[in-house]
N, CA and C atoms as an extended XYZ file, in Angstrom:
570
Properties=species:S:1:pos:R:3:atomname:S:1:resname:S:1:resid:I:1 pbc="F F F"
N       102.008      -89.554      139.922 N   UNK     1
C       101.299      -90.633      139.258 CA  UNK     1
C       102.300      -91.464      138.467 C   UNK     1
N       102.317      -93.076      138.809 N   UNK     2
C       103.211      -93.629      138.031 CA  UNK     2
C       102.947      -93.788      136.589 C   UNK     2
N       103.982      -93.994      135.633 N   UNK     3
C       103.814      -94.039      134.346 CA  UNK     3
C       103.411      -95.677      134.350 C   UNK     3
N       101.816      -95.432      133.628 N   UNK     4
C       101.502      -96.891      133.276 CA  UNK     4
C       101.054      -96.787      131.868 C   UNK     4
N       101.693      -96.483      131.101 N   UNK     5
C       102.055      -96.897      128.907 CA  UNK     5
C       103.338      -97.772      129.369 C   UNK     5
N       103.662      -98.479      128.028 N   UNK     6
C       104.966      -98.831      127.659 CA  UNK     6
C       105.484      -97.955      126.935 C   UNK     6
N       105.131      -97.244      126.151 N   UNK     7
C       105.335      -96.710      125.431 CA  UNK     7
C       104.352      -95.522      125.217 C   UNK     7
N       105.261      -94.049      125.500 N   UNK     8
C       104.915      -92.966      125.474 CA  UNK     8
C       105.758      -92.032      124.991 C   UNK     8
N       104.731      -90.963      123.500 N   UNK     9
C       106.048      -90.224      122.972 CA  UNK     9
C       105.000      -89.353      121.894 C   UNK     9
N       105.548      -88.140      121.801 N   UNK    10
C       104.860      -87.280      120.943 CA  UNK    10
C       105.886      -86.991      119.721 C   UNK    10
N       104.469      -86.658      118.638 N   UNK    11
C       105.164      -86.676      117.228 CA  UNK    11
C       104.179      -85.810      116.602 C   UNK    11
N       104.488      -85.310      115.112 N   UNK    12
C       103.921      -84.967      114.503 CA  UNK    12
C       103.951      -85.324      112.839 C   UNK    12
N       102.697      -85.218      112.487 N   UNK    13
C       102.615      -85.727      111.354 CA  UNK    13
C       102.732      -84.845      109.539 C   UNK    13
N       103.794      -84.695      109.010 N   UNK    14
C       103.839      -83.681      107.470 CA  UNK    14
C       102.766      -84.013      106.743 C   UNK    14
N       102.720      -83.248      105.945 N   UNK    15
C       101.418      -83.003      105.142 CA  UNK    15
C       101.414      -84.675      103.871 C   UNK    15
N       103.133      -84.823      103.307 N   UNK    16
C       103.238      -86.140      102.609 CA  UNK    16
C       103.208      -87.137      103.390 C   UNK    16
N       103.572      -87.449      104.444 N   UNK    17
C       102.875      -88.482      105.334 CA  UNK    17
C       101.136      -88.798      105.365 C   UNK    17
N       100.627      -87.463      105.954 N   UNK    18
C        99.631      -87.232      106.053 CA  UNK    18
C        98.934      -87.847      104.666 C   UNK    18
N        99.409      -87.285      103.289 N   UNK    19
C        98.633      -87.442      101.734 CA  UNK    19
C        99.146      -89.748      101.787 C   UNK    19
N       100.078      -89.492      102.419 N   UNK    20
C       100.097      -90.987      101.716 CA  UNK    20
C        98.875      -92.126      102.690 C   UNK    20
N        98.913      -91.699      104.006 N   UNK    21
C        98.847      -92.161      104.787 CA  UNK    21
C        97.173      -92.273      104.791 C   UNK    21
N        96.661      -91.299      104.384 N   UNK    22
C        94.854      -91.262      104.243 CA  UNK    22
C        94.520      -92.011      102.912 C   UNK    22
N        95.663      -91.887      101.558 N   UNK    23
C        95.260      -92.810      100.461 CA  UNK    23
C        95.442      -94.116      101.273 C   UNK    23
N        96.870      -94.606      101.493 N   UNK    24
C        96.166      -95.681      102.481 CA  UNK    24
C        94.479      -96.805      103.315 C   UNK    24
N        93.867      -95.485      103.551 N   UNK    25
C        93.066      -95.431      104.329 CA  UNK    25
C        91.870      -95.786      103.142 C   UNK    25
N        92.332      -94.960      102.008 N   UNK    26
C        90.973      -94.842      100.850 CA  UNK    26
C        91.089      -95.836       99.989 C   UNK    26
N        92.286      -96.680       99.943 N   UNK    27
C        92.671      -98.133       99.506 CA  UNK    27
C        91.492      -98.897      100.232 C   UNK    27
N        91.882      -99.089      101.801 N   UNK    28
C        91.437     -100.372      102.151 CA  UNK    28
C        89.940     -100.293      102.208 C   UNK    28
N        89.427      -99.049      102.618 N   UNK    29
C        87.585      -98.776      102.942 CA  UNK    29
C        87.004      -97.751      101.485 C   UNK    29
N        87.464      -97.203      101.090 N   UNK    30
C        86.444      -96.510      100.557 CA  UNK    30
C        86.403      -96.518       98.464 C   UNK    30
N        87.815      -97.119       98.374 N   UNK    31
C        88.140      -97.187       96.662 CA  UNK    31
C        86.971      -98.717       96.647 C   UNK    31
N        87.397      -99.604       97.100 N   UNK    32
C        86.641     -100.656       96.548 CA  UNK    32
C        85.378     -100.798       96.544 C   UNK    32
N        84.828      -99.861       97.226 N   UNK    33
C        82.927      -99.467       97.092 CA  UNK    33
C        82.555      -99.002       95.861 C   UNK    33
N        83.705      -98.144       95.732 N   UNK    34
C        83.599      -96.644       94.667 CA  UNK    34
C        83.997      -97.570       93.140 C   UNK    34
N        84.692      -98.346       93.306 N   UNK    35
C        85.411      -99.343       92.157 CA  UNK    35
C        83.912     -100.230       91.615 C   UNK    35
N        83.509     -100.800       92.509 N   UNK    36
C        81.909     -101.860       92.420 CA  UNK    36
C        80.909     -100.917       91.540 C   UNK    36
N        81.171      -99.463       92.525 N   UNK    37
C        79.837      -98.768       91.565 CA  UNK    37
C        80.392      -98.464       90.130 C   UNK    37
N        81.309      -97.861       90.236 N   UNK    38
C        81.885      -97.273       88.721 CA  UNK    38
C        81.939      -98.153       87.916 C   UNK    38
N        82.417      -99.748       88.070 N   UNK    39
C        81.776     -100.956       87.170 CA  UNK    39
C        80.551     -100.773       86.998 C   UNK    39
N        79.730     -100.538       87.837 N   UNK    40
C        78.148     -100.723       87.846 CA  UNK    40
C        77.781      -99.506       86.148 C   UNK    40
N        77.737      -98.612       86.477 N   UNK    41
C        78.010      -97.279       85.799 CA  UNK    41
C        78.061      -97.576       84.559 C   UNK    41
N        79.234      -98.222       84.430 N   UNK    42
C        79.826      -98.407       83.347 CA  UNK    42
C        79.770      -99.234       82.429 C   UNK    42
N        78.917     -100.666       83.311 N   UNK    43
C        77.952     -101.943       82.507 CA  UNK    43
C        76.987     -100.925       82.057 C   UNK    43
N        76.389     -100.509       82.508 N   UNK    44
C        74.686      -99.717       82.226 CA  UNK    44
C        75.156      -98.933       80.951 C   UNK    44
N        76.588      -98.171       81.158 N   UNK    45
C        76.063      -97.769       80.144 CA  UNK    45
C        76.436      -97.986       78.415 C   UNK    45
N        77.654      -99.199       78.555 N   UNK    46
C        77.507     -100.031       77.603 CA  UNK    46
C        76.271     -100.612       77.011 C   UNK    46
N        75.287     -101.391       78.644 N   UNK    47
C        73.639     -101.850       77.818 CA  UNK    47
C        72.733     -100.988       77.310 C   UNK    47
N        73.370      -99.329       77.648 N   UNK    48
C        72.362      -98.673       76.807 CA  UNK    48
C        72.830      -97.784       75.515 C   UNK    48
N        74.381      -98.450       75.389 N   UNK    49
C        74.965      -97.826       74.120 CA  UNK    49
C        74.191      -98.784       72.924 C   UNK    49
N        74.662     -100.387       73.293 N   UNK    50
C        74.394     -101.580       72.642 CA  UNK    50
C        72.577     -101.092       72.443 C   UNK    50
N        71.614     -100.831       73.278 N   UNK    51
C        69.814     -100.305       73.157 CA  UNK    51
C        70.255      -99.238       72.182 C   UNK    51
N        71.388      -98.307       72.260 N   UNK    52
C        71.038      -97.146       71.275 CA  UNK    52
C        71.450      -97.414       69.626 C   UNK    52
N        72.362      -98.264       69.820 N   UNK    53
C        73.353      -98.714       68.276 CA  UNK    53
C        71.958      -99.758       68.092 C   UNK    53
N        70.844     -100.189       68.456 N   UNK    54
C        70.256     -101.018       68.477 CA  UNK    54
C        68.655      -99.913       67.408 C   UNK    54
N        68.100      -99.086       67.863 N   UNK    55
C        67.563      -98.385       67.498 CA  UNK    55
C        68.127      -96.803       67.975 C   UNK    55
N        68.690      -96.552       66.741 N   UNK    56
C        69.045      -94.670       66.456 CA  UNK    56
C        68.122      -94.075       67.107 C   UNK    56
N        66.737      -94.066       66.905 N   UNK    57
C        65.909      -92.957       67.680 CA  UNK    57
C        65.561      -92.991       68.690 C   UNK    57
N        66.118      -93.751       69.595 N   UNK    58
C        65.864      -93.934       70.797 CA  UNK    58
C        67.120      -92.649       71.816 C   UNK    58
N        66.594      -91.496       72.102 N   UNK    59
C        66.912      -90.724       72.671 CA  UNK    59
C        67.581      -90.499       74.041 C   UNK    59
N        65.999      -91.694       74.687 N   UNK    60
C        66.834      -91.599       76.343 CA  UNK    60
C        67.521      -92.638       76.445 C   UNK    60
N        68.230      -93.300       75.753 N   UNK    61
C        69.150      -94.331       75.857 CA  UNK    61
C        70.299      -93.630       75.759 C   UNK    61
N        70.622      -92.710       74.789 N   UNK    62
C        71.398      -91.484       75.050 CA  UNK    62
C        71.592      -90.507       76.069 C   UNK    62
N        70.543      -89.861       76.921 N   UNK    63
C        70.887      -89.476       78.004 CA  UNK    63
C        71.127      -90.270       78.721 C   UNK    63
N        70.529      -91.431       79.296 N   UNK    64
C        70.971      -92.688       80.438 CA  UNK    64
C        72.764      -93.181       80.066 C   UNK    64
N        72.999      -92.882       78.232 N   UNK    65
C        74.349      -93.225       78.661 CA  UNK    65
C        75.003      -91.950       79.590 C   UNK    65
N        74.667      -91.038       79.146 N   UNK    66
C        75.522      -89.547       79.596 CA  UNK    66
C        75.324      -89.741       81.103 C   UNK    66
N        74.236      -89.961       81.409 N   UNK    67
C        74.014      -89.886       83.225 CA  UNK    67
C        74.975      -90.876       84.105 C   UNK    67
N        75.194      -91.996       83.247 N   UNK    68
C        75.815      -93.638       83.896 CA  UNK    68
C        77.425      -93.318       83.385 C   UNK    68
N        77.926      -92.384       82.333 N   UNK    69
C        79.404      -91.852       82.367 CA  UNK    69
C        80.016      -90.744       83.508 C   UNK    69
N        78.663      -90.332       83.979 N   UNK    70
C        78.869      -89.395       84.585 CA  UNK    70
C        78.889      -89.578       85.973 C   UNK    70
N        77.880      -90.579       86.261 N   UNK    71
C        77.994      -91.138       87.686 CA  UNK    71
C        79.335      -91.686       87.652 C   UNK    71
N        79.702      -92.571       86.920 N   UNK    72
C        80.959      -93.352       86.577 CA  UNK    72
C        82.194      -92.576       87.176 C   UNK    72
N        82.239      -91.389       86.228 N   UNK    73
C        83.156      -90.208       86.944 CA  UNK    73
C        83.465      -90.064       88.053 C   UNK    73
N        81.751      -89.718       88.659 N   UNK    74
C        81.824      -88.823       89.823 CA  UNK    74
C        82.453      -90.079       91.062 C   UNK    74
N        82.023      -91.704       90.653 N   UNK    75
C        82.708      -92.182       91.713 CA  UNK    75
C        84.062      -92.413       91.617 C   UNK    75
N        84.770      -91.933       90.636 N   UNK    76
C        86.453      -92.370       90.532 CA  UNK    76
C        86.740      -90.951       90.643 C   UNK    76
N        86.384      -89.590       90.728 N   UNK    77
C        86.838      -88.465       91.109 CA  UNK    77
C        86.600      -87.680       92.499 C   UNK    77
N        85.490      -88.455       92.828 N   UNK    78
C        85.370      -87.489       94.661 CA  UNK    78
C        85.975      -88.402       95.422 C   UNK    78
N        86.527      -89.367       95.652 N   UNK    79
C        87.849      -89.696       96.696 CA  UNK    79
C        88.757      -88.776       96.543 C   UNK    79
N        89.353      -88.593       95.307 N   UNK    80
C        90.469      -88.305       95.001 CA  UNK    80
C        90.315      -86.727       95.539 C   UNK    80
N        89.091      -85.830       95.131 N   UNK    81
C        88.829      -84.376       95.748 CA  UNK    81
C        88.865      -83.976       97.050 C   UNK    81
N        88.169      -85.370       97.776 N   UNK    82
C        87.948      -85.286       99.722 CA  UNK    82
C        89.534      -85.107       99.819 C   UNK    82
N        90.000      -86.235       99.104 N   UNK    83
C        91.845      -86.776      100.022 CA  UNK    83
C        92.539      -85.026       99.525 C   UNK    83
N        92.222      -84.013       98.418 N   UNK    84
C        92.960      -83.089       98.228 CA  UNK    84
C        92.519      -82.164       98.883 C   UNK    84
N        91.075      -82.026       99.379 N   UNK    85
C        90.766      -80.976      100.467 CA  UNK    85
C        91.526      -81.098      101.685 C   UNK    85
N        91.491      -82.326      101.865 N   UNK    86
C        92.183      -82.862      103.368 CA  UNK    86
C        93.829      -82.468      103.239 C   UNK    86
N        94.062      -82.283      102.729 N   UNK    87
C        95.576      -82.077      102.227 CA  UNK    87
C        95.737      -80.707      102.792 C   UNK    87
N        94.906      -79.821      101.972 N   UNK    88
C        95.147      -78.496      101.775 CA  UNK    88
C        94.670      -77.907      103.234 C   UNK    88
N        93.928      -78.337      103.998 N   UNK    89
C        93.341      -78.080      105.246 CA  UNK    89
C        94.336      -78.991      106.172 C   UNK    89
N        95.697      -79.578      106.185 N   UNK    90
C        96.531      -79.958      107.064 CA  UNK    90
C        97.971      -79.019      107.025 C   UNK    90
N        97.773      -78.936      105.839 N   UNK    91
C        98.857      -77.488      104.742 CA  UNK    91
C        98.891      -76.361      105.425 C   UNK    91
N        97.148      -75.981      105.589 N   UNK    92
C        96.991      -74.643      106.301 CA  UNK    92
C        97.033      -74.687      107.879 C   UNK    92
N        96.936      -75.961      107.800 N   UNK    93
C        96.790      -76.016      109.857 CA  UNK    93
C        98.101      -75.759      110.462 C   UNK    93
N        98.707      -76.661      109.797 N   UNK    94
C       100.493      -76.563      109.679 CA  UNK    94
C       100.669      -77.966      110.915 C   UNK    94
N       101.724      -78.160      111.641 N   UNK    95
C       101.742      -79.456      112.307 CA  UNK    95
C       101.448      -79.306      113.587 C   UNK    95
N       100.243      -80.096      114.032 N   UNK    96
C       100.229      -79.981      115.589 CA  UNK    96
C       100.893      -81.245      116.004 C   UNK    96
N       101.109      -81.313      117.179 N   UNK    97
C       102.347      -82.250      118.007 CA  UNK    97
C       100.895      -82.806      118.412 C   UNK    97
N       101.099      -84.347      118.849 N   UNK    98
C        99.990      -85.136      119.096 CA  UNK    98
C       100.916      -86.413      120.125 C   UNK    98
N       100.374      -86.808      120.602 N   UNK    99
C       101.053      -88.166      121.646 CA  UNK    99
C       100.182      -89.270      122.015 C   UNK    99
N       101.289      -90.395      121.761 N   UNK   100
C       100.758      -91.414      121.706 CA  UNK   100
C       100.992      -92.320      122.924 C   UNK   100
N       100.194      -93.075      123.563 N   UNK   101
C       100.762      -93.586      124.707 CA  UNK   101
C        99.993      -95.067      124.491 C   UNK   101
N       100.995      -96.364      124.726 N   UNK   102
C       100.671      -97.182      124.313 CA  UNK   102
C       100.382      -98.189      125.795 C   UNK   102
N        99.493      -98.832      126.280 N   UNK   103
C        99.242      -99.534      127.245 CA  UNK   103
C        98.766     -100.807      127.293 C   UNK   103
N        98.726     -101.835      127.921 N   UNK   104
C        97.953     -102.948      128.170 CA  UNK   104
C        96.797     -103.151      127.311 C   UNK   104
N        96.689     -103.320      126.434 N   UNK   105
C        95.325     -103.596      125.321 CA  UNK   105
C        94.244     -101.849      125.478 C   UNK   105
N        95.254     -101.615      125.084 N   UNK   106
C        94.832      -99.621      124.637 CA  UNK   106
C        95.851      -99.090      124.525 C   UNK   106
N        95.331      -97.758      123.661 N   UNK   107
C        96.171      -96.994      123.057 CA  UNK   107
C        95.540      -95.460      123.430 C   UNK   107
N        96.292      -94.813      123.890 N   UNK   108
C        95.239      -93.039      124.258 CA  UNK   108
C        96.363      -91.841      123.201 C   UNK   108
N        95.656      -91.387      122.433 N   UNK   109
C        96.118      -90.743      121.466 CA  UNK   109
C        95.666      -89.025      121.976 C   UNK   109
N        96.342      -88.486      122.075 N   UNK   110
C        95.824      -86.727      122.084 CA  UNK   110
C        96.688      -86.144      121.513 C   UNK   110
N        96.068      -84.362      121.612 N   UNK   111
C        96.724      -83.354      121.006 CA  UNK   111
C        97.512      -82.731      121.849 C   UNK   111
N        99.049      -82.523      121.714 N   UNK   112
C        99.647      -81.713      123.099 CA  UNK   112
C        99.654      -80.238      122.657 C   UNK   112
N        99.972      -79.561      121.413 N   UNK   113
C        99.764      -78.538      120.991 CA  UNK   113
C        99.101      -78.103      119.962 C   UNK   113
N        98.556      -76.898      119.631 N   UNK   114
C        97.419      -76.881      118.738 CA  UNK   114
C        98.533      -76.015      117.657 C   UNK   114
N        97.688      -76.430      116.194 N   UNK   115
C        98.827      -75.770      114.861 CA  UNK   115
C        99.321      -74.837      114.770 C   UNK   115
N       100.330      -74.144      114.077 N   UNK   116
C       100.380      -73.464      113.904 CA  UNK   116
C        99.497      -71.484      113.766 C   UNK   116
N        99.286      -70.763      113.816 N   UNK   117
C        98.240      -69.839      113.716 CA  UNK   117
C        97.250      -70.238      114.587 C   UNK   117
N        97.364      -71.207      115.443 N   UNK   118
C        95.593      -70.914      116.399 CA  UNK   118
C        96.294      -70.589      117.448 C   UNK   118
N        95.543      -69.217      117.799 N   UNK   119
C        95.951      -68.589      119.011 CA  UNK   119
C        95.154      -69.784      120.246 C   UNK   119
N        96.287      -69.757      120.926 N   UNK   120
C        95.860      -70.359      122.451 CA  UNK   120
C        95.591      -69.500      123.524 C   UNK   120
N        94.356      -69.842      124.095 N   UNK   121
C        93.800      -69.270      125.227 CA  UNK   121
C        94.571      -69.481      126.558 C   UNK   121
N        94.921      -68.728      127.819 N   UNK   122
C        95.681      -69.117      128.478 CA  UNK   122
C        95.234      -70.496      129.548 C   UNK   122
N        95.788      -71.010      129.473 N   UNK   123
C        95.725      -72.551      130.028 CA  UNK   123
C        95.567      -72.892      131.840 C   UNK   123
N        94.380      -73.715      131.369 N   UNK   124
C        93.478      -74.245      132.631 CA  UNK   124
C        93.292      -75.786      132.891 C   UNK   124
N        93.179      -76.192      133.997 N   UNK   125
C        94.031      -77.705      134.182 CA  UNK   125
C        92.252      -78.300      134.479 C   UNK   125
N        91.900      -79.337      134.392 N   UNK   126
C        90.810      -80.110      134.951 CA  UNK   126
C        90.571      -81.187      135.668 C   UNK   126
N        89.737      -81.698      136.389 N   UNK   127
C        90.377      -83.171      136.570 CA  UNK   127
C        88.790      -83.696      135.868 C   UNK   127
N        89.650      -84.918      135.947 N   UNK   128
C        88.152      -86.338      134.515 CA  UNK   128
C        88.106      -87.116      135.772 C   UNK   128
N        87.195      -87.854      135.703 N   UNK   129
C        86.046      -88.700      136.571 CA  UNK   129
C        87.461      -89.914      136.671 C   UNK   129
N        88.467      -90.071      136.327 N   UNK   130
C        89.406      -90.822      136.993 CA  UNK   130
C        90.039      -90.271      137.529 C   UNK   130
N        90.240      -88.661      137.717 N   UNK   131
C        91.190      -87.984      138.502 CA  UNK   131
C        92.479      -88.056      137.657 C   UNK   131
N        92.825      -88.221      136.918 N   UNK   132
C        93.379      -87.551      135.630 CA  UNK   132
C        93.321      -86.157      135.457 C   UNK   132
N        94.512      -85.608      135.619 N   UNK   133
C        94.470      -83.523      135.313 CA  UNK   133
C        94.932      -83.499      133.790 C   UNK   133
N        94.219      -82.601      133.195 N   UNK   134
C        94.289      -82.545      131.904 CA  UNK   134
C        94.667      -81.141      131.118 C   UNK   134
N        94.908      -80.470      130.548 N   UNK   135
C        94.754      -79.124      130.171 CA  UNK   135
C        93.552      -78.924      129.331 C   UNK   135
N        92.691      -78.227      129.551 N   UNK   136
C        91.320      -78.257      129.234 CA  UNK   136
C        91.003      -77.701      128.063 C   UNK   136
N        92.177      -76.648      127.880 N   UNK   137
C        92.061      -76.581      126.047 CA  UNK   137
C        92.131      -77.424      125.013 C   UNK   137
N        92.688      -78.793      125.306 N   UNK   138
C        93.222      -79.616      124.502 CA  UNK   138
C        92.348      -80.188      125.024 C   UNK   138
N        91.728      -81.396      123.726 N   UNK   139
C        90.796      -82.713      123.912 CA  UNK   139
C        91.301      -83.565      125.060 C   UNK   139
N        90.524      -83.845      125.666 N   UNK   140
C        91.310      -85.482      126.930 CA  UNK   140
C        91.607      -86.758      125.545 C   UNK   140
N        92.560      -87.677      126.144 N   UNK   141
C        92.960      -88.457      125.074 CA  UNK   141
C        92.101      -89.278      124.834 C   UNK   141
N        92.337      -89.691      123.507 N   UNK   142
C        91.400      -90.514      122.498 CA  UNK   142
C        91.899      -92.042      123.192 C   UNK   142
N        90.935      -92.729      123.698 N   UNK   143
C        91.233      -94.124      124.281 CA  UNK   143
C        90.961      -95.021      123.417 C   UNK   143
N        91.698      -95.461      122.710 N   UNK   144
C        91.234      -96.920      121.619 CA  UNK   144
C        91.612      -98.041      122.197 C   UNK   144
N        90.720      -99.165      122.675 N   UNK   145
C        90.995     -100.813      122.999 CA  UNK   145
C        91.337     -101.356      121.731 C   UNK   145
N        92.999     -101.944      121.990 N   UNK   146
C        93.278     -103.022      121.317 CA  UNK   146
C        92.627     -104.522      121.157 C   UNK   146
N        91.884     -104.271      120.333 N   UNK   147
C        90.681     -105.903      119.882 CA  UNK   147
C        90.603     -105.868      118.832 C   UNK   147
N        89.441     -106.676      118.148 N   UNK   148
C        89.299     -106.806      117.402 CA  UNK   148
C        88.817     -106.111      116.028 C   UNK   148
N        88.246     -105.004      116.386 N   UNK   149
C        87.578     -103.709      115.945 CA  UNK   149
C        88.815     -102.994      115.269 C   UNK   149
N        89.901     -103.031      115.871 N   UNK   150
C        91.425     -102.423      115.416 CA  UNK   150
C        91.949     -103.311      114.581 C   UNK   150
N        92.310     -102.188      113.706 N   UNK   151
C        93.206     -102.357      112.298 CA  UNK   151
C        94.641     -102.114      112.389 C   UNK   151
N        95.656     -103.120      113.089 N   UNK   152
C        97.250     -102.064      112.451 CA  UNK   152
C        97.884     -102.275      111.407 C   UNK   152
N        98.139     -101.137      110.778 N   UNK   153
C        98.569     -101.609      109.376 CA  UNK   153
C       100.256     -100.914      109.374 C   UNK   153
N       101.593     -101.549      109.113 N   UNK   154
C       102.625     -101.035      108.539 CA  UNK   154
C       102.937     -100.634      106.923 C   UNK   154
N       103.453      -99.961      107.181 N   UNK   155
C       103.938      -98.822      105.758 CA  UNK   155
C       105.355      -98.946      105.753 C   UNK   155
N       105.753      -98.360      104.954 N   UNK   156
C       107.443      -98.106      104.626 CA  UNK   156
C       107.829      -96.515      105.500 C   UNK   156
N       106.771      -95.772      105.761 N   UNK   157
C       106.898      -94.645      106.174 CA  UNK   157
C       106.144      -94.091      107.509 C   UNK   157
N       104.855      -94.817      107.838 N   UNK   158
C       104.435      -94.787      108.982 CA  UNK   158
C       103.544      -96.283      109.360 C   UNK   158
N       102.710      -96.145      110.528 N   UNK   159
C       101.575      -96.908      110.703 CA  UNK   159
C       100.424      -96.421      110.268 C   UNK   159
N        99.562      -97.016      110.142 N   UNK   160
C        98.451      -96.757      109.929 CA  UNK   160
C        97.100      -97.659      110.615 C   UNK   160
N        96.391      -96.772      112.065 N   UNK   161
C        96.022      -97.761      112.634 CA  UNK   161
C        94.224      -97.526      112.233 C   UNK   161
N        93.663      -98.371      112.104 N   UNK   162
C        92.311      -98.368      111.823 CA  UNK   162
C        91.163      -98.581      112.860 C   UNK   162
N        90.303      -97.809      113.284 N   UNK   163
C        89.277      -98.302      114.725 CA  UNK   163
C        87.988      -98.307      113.838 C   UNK   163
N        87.426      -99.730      113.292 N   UNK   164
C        86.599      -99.462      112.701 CA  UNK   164
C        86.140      -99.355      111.329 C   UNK   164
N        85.317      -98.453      110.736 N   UNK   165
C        85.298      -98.440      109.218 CA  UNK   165
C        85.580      -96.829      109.121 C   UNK   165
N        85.515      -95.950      110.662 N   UNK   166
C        85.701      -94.354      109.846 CA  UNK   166
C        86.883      -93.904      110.666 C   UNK   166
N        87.078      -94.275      111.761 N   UNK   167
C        88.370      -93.487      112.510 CA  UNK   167
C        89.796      -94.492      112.207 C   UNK   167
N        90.776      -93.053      111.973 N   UNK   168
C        92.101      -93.760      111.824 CA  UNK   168
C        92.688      -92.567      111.796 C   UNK   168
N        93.892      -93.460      112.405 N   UNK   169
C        94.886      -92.028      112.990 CA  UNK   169
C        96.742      -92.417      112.299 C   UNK   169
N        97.284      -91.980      112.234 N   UNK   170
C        98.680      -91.824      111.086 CA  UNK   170
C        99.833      -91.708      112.309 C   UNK   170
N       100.645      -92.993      112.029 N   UNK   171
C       101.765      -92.555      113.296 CA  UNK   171
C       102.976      -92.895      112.463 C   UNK   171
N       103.657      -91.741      112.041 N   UNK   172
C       104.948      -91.793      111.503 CA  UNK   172
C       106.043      -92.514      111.625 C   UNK   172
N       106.798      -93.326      111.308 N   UNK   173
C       107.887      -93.920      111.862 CA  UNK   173
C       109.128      -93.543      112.104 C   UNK   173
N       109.562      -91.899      111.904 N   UNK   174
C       110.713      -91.395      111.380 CA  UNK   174
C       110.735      -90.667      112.601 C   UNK   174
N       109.837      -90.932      113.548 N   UNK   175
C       110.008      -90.011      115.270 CA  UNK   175
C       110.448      -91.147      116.489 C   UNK   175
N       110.210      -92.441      116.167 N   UNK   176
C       110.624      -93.222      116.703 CA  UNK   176
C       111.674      -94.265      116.446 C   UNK   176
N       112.071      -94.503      117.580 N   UNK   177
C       113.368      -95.780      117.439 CA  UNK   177
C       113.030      -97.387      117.667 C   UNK   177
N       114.076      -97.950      117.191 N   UNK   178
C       114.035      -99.471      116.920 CA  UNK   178
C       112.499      -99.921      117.717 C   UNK   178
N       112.759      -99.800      119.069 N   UNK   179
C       112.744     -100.436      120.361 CA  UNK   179
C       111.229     -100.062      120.067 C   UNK   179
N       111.171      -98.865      119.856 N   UNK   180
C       109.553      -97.725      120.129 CA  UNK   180
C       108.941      -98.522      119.256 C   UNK   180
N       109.570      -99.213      117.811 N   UNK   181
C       108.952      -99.352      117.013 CA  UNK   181
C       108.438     -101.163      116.987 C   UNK   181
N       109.127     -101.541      117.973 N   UNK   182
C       108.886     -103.032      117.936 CA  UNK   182
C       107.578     -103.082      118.601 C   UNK   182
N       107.289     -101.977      120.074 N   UNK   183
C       106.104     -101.688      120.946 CA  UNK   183
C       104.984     -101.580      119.829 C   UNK   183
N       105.078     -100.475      118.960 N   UNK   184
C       104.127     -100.517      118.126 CA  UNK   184
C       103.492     -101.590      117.046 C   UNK   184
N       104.565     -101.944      116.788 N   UNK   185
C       104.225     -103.760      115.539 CA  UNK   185
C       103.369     -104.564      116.496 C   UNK   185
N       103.957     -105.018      118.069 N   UNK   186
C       103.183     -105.878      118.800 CA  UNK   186
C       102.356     -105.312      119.663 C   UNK   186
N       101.393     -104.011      118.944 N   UNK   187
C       100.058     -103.835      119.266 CA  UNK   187
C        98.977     -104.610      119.561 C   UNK   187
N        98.772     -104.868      118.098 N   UNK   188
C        97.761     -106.238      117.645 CA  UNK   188
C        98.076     -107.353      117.924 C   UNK   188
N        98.957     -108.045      118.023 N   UNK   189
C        99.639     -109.478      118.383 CA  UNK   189
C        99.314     -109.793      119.975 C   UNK   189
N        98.883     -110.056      120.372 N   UNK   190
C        98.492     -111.161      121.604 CA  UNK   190
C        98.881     -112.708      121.865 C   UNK   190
């Protein structure tokens, strides 16, 4: 089968790649939701400090502040908890090797080996409805169309490509060369 990517090459991704590379991710989609509410939060519960300094015996103006500091919290502290679970669960996985193959307005991303500690079952080949043989333990590759739906974003340390508002995948720059890396910049560019 002839090679039809321009660009084809497996890498793997460290756990500080990995931590920078998902804040990244919680920058562009998920802080500025969390930022809107925690303002929100945090007006309310100024208007019900100003209701309580307004009349002392007013009680539930006092709990509504405690509830609206607390929501406040909870949206500037559970990003930050997801991105440290995710950490600690890439920590323990340890690095799987993954490959990227870059083509004609798509990109097919898979896993070539599984992490560290997961025992592998002995290996069985398949063929997919294009006749494509695959190893059947491992996912068939992730096919993303380069359009409009895609996000590529450069870093100082990797890419960071976006499909969407929930999938995104982390491609290091420190596994590839000049050339590999120019293929990747003129992803998005048409």
């Amino acid at each position: 089968m002839e090679n039809r990517y321009k660009l084809e090459k497996e890498y793997n991704i460290t756990v500080d790649i990995f931590r920078e590379g998902y804040r990244a991710f919680q920058k562009k989609y998920i802080y500025p939701k969390k930022y809107v509410f925690m303002v929100i939060f945090l007006i309310l519960s100024a208007d019900f400090t100003y209701a309580a300094f307004k009349d002392p015996n007013n009680y539930f103006a006092y709990l509504l502040i405690v509830v609206c500091l607390a929501f406040a919290f909870k949206q500037w502290y559970n990003p930050r908890k997801i991105r440290r679970n995710l950490v600690e669960t890439v920590m323990e996985m340890g690095e799987p090797v993954y490959k990227i193959g870059v083509g004609d307005g798509y990109i097919d991303i898979s896993t070539v080996s599984a992490p560290d500690g997961v025992e592998e079952e002995p290996e069985t080949e398949e063929e997919s409805e294009d006749g494509e043989v695959w190893d059947s333990d491992l996912p068939e590759p992730t096919r993303i169309p380069a359009d409009n739906d895609m996000v590529w974003l450069e870093y100082d340390q990797f890419f960071l490509m976006l499909y969407g508002k929930t999938v995104f995948y982390i491609i290091p720059k420190e596994k590839f060369d000049e050339k590999e890396l120019d293929i990747l910049r003129n992803i998005n560019r048409r």
